[in-house]
Tab-separated table of C-alpha atoms in Angstrom:
chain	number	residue	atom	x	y	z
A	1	UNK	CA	162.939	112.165	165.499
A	2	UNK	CA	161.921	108.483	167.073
A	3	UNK	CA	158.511	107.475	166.239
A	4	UNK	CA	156.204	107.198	169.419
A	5	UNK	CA	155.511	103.449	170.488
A	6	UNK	CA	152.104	102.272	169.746
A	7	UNK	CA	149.529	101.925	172.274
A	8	UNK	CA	147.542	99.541	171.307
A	9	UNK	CA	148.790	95.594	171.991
A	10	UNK	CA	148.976	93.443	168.439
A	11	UNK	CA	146.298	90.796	168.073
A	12	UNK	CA	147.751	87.664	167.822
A	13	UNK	CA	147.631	85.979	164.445
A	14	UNK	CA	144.911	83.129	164.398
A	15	UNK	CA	146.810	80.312	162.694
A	16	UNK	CA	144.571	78.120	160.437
A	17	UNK	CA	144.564	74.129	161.483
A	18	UNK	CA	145.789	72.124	158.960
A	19	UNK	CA	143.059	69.785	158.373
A	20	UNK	CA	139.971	71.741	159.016
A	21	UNK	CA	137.430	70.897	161.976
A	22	UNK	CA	134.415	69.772	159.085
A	23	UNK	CA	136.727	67.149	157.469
A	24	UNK	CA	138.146	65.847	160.426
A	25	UNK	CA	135.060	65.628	161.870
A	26	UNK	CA	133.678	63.876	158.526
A	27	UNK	CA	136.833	61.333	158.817
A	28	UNK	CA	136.567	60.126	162.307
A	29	UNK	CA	132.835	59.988	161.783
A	30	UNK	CA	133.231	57.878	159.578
A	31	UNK	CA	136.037	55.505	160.995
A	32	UNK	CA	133.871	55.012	163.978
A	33	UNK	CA	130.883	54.309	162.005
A	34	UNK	CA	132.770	51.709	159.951
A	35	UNK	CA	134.413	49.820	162.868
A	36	UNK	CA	131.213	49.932	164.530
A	37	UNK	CA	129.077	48.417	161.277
A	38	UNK	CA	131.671	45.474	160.995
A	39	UNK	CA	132.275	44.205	164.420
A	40	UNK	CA	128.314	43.755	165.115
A	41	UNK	CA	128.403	41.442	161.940
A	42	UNK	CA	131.664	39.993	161.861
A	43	UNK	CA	130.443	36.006	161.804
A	44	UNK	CA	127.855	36.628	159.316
A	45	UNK	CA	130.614	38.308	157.288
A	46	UNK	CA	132.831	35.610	157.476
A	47	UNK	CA	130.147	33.309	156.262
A	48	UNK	CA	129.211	34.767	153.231
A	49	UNK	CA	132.793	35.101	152.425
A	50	UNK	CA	133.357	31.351	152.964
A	51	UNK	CA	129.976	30.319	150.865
A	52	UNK	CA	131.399	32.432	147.916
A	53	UNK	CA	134.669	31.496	147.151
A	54	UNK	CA	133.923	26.909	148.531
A	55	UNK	CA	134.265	25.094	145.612
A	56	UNK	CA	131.109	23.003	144.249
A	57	UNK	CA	129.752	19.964	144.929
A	58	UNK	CA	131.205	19.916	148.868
A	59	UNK	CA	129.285	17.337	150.064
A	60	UNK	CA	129.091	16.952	153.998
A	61	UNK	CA	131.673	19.380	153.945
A	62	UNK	CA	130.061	22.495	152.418
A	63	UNK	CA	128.651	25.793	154.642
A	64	UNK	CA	125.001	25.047	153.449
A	65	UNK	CA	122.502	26.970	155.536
A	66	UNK	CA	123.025	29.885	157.816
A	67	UNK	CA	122.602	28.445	160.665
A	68	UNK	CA	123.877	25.359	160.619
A	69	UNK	CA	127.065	27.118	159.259
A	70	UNK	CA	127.140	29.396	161.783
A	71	UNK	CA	126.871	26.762	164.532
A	72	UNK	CA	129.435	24.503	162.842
A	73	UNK	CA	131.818	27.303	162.955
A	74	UNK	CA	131.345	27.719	166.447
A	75	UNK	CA	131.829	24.257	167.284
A	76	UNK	CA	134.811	24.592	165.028
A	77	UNK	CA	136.437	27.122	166.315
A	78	UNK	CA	134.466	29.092	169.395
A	79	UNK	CA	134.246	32.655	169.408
A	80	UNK	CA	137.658	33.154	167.271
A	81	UNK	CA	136.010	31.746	164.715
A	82	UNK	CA	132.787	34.346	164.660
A	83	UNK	CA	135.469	36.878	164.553
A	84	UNK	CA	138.314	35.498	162.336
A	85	UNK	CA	139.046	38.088	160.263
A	86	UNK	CA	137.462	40.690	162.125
A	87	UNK	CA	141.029	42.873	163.174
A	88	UNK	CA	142.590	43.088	159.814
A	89	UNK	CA	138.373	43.952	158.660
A	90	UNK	CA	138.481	46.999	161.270
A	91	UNK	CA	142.149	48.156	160.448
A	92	UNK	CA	140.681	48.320	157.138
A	93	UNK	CA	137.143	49.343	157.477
A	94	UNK	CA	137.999	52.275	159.464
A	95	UNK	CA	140.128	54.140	157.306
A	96	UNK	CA	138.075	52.723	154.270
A	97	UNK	CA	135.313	54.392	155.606
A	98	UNK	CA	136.553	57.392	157.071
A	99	UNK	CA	138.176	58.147	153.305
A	100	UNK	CA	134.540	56.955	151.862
A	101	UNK	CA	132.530	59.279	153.987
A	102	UNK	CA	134.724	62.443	153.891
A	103	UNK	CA	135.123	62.135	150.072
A	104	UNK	CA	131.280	61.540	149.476
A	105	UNK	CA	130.438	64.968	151.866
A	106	UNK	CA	133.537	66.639	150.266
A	107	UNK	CA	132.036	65.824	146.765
A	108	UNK	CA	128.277	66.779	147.758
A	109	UNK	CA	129.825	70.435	148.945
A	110	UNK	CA	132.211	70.963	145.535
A	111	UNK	CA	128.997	69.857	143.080
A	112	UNK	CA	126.128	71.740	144.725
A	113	UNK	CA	128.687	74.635	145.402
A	114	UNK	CA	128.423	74.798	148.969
A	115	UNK	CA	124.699	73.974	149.415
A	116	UNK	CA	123.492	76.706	147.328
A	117	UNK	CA	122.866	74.428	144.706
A	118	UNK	CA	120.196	70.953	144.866
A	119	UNK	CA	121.652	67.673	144.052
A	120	UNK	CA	119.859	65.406	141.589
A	121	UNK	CA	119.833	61.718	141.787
A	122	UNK	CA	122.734	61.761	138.881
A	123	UNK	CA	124.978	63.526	140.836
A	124	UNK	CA	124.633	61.517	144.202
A	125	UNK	CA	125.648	58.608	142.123
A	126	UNK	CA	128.505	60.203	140.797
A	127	UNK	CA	129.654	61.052	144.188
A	128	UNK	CA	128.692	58.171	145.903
A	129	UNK	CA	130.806	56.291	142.858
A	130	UNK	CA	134.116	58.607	142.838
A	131	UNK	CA	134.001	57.929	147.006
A	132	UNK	CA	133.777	54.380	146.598
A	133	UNK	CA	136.316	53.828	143.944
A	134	UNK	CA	138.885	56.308	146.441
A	135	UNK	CA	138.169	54.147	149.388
A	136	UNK	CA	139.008	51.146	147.923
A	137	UNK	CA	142.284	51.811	146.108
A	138	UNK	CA	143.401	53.382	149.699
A	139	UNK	CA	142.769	50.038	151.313
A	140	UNK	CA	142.643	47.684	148.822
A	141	UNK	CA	145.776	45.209	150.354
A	142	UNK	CA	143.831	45.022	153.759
A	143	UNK	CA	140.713	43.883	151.764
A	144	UNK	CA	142.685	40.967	150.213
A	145	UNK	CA	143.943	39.899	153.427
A	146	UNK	CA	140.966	40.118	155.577
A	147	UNK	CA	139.572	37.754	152.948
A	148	UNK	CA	142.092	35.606	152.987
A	149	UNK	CA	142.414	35.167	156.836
A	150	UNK	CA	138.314	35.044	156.842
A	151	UNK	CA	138.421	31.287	155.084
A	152	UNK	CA	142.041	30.263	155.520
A	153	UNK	CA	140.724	28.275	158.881
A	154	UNK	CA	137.537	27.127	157.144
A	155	UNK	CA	137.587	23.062	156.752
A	156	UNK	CA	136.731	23.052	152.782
A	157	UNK	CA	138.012	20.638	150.594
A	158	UNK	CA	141.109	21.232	148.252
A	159	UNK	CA	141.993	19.816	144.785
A	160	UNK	CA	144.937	18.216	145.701
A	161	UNK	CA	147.313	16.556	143.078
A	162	UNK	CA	148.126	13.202	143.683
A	163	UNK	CA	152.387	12.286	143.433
A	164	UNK	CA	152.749	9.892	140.561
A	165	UNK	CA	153.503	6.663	141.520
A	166	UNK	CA	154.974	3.576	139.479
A	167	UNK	CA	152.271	0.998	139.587
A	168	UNK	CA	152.733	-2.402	141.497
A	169	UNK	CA	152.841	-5.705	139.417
A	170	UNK	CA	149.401	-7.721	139.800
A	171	UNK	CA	149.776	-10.888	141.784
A	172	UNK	CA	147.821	-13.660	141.904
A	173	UNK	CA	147.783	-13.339	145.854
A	174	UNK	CA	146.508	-9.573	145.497
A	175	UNK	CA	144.254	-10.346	142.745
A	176	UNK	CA	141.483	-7.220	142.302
A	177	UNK	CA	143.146	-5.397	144.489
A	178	UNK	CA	146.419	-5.140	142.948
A	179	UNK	CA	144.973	-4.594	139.558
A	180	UNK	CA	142.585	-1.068	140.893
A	181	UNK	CA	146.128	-0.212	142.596
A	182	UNK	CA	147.553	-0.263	139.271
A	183	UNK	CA	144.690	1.927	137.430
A	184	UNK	CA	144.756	4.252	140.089
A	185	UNK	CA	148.507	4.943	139.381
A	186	UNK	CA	148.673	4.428	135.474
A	187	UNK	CA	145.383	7.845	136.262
A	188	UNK	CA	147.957	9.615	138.299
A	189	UNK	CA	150.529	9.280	135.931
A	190	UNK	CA	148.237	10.595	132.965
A	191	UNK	CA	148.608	14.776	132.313
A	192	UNK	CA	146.264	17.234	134.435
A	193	UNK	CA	145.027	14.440	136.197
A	194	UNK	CA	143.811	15.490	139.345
A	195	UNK	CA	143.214	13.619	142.504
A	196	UNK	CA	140.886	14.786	144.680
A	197	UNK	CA	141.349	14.594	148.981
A	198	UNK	CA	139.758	16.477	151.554
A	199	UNK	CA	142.214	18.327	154.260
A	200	UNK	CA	141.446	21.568	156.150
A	201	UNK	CA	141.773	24.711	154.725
A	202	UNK	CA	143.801	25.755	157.438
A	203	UNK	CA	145.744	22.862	157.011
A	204	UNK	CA	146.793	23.118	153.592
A	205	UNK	CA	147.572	26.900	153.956
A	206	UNK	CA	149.624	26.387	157.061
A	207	UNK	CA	152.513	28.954	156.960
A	208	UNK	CA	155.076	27.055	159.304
A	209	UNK	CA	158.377	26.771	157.420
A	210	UNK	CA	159.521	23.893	159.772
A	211	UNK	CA	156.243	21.715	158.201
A	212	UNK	CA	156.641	23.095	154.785
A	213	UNK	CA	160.309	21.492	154.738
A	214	UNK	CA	159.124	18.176	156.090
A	215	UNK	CA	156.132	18.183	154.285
A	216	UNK	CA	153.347	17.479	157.330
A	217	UNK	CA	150.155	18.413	157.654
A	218	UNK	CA	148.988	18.916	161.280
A	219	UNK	CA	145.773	18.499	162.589
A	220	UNK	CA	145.069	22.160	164.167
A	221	UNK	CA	148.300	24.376	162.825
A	222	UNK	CA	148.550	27.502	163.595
A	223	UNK	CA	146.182	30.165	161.424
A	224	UNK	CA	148.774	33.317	159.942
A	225	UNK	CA	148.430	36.725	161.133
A	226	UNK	CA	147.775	39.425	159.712
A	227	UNK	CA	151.350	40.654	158.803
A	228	UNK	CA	152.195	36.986	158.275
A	229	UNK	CA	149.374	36.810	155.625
A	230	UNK	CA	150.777	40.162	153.383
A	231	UNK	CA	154.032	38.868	153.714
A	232	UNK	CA	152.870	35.406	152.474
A	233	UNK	CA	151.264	37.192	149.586
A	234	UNK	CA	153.794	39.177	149.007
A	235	UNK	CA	156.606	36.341	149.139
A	236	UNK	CA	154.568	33.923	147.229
A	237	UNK	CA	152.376	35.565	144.270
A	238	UNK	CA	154.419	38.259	143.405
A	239	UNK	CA	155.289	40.886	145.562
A	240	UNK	CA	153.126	44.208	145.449
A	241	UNK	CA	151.290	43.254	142.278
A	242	UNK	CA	149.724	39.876	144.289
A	243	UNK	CA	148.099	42.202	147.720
A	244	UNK	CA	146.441	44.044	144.074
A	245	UNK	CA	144.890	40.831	143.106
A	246	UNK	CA	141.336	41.533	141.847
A	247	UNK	CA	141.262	45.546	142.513
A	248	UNK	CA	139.849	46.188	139.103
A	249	UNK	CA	136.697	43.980	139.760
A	250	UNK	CA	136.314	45.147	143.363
A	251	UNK	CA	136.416	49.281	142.250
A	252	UNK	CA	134.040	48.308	139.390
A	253	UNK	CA	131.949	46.603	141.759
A	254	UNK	CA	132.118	48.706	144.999
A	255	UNK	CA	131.413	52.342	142.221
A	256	UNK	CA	127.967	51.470	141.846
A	257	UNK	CA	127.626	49.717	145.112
A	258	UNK	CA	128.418	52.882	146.852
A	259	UNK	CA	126.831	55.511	144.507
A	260	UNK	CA	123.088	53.512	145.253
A	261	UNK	CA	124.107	53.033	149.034
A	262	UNK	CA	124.349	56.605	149.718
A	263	UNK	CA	121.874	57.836	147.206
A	264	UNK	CA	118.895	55.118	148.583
A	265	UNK	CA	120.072	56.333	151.700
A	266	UNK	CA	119.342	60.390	151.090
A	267	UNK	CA	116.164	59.706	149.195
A	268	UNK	CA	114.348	57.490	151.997
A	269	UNK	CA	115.281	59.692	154.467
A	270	UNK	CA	113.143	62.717	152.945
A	271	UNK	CA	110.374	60.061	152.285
A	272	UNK	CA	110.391	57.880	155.986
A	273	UNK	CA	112.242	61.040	158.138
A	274	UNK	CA	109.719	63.909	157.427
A	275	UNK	CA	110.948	67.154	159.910
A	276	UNK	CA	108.359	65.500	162.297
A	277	UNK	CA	110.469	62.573	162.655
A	278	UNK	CA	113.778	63.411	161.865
A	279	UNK	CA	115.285	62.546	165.108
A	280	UNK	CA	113.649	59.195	165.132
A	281	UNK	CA	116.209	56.183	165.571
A	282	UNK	CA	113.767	53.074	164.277
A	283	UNK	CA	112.728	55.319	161.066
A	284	UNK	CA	116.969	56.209	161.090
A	285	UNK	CA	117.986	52.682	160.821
A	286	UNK	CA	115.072	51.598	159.091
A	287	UNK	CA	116.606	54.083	155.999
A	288	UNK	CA	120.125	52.447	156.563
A	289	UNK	CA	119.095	48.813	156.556
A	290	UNK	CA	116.724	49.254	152.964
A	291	UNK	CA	119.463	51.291	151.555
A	292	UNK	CA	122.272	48.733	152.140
A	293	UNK	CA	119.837	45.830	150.914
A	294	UNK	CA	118.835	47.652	147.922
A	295	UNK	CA	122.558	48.724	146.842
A	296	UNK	CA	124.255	45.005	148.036
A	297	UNK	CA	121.443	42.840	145.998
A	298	UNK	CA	121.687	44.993	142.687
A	299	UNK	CA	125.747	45.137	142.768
A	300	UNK	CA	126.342	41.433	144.150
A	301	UNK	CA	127.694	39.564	141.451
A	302	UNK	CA	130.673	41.862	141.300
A	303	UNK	CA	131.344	40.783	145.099
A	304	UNK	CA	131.743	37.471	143.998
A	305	UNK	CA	134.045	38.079	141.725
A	306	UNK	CA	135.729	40.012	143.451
A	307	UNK	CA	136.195	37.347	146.283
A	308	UNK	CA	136.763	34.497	143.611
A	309	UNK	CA	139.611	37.048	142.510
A	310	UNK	CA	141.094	37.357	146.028
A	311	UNK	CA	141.750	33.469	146.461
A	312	UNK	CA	143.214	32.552	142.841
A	313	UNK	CA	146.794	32.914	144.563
A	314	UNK	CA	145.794	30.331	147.670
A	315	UNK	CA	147.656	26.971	147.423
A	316	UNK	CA	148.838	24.645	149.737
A	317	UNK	CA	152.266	24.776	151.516
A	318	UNK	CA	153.500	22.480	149.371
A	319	UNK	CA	152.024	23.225	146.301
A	320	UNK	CA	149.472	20.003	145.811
A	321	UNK	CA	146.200	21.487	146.394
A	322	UNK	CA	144.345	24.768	146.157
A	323	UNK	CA	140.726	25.954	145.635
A	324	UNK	CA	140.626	25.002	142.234
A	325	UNK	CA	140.436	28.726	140.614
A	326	UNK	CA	143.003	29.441	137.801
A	327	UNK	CA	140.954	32.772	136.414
A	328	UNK	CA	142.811	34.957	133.196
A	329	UNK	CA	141.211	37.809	134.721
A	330	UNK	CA	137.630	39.635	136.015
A	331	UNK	CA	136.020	38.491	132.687
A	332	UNK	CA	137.227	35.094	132.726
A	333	UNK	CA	136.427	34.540	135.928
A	334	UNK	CA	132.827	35.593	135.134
A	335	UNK	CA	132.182	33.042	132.496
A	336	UNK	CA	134.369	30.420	134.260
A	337	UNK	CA	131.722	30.689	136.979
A	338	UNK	CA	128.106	31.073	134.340
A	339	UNK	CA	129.536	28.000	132.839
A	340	UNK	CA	130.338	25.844	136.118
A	341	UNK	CA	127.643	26.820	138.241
A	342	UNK	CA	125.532	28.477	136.372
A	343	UNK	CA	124.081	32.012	137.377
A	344	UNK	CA	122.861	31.047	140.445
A	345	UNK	CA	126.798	30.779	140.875
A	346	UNK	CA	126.782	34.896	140.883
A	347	UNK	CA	124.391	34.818	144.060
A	348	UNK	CA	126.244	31.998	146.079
A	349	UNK	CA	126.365	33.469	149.990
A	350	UNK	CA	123.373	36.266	149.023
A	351	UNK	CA	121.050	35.412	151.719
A	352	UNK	CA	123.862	35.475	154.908
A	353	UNK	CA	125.092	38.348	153.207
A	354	UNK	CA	121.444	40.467	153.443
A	355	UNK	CA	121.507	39.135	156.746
A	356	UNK	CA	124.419	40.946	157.320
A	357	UNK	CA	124.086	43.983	155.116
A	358	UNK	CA	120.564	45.219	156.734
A	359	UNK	CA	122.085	45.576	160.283
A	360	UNK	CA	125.692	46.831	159.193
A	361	UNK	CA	124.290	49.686	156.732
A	362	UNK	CA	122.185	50.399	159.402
A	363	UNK	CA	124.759	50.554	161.926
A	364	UNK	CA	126.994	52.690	159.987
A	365	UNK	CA	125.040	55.404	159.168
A	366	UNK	CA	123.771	55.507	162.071
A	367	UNK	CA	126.922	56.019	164.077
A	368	UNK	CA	128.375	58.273	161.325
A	369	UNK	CA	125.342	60.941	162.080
A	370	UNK	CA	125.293	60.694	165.369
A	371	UNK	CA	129.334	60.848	165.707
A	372	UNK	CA	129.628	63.799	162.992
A	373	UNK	CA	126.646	66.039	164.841
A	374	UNK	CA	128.438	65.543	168.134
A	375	UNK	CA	131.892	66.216	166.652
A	376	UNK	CA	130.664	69.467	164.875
A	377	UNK	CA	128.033	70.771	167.997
């Protein structure tokens, strides 16, 4: 005997997205916040960058001051200079922060067990630490670059190393000029002798393979892209291993960095956002901007090093000059810098760098909140 058809209609079966609505929401949040937080500050972040990594005793030709940097860089280079740097810095930033944010909430749910459980300062920093180090080794190559392209159009002054030359036979006709001829090439001759000349940055790091082969300098060449600059890298200081340069320093700095950012961040909102005021932008931004200037000053040395780290590949086109930094390493590169410039050396490019900090943090978690709550509402 057949069995009787069924009535009723079958529900349809409710298939489950595969990245679910919080975290994507958490993700772009945080993309947008970070693209956002960058682009507002883009000159003052190319400053600080410059300052850090210019070699010492510049002269005329250092970035000394903030604004009389910032105005030399715009008669420089115009606008494109304020935001040299600034594409391969959002291509970076926004999936840096997108992976930052939606590993710190992701965190915050697994360790106070979906909200049933209060967070203590220990664990914010743990979170905050484990979603900084994830960011970075996601991004890390687009970090190295950005830096890079930030200072490769700079005008700062290269050690260059003179060609020996055979010195000329003292004349009576010459006379003192002929014989300081002479010492200057018996120096050149001499090992590790350096000689020391002044050309752009951007000309020295000039990736044109028809002036590499004749050996010219021009006077305005053309700055690398982005792609040019990671294959550059990757050509020139070897392969994968050189977009890695200075990771270690950068996770170890960027770990605590992050883990006081966000935790500052929670704790001065309960004290300057009471439920009375917890819609209020000024007191919002007010939270973001202490935060990032709390976190930046107590973790800056390790953004030095970082950067000093990030330009120990950067040489000339044809090999005579570069920015002087031969580093064994993170810890080498610390005492290299105690011993040359003592450690005042560890807080070169602090100030333009609060400057910068205040309004980016700011910025950021701003747009992240206000993103995220329209996302999830």
């Amino acid at each position: 005997m057949a069995a009787a058809p069924s009535s009723g209609t079958e529900e349809p079966v409710k298939k489950e997205p595969i990245i679910p609505p919080h975290l994507a929401s958490y993700f772009i949040a945080g993309g947008a916040a970070g693209a956002a937080s960058r682009t507002v500050v883009s000159p003052l972040e190319r400053l600080k960058i410059i300052q850090q990594v210019q070699p010492k005793n510049q002269g005329n030709g250092s970035y000394n001051g903030v604004w009389r940097s910032l105005v030399r860089m715009w008669k420089e280079e115009g606008f494109r200079g304020f935001m040299r740097g600034n594409g391969a810095n959002c291509i970076r930033i926004i999936p840096y922060s997108a992976v930052q944010f939606t590993t710190y909430e992701t965190l915050k749910k697994l360790f106070s067990h979906n909200g049933k459980k209060e967070l203590d300062t220990i664990t914010r920093l743990t979170a905050g630490a484990l979603a900084g180090i994830t960011s970075v080794c996601s991004t890390y190559p687009l970090d190295l670059v950005r830096a890079r392209l930030s200072i490769v159009s700079a005008s700062l002054q290269f050690a260059h190393t003179q060609t020996p030359q055979t010195a000329p036979i003292p004349s009576p006709a010459t006379g003192a000029t002929a014989a300081t001829s002479a010492t200057t090439a018996t120096l050149s001759k001499a090992p590790g002798h350096v000689m020391q000349s002044a050309p752009s940055l951007a000309a020295s790091l000039s990736t044109s393979a028809a002036n590499r082969a004749a050996g010219a300098v021009a006077s305005k060449p053309r700055v690398p892209g982005m792609w040019e600059m990671i294959k550059l890298i990757h050509r020139e200081e070897g392969g994968i291993r050189g977009l890695y340069r200075g990771m270690v320093p950068t996770a170890v700095g960027v770990a605590p960095y992050v883990g006081i950012n966000f935790t500052a961040y929670e704790t001065l909102r309960m004290w300057i956002t009471p439920p009375e005021h917890k819609n209020s932008v000024p007191r919002k931004l007010l939270c973001g901007a202490l935060a990032g200037s709390i976190s930046q000053t107590l973790t800056y040395p390790f953004d030095v090093l970082r950067r000093k780290m990030q330009v120990v590949g950067m040489k000339s086109t044809s090999g005579a000059g570069s920015l002087g930094y031969q580093y064994n390493g993170a810890w080498d590169a610390l005492r290299t810098t105690v011993r040359v410039e003592g450690w005042q050396g560890l807080y070169r490019g602090l100030w333009p760098n609060l400057l910068k900090v205040a309004p980016s943090i700011a910025t950021s978690f701003f747009t992240y909140e206000l993103v995220k709550e329209f996302l999830l509402s």
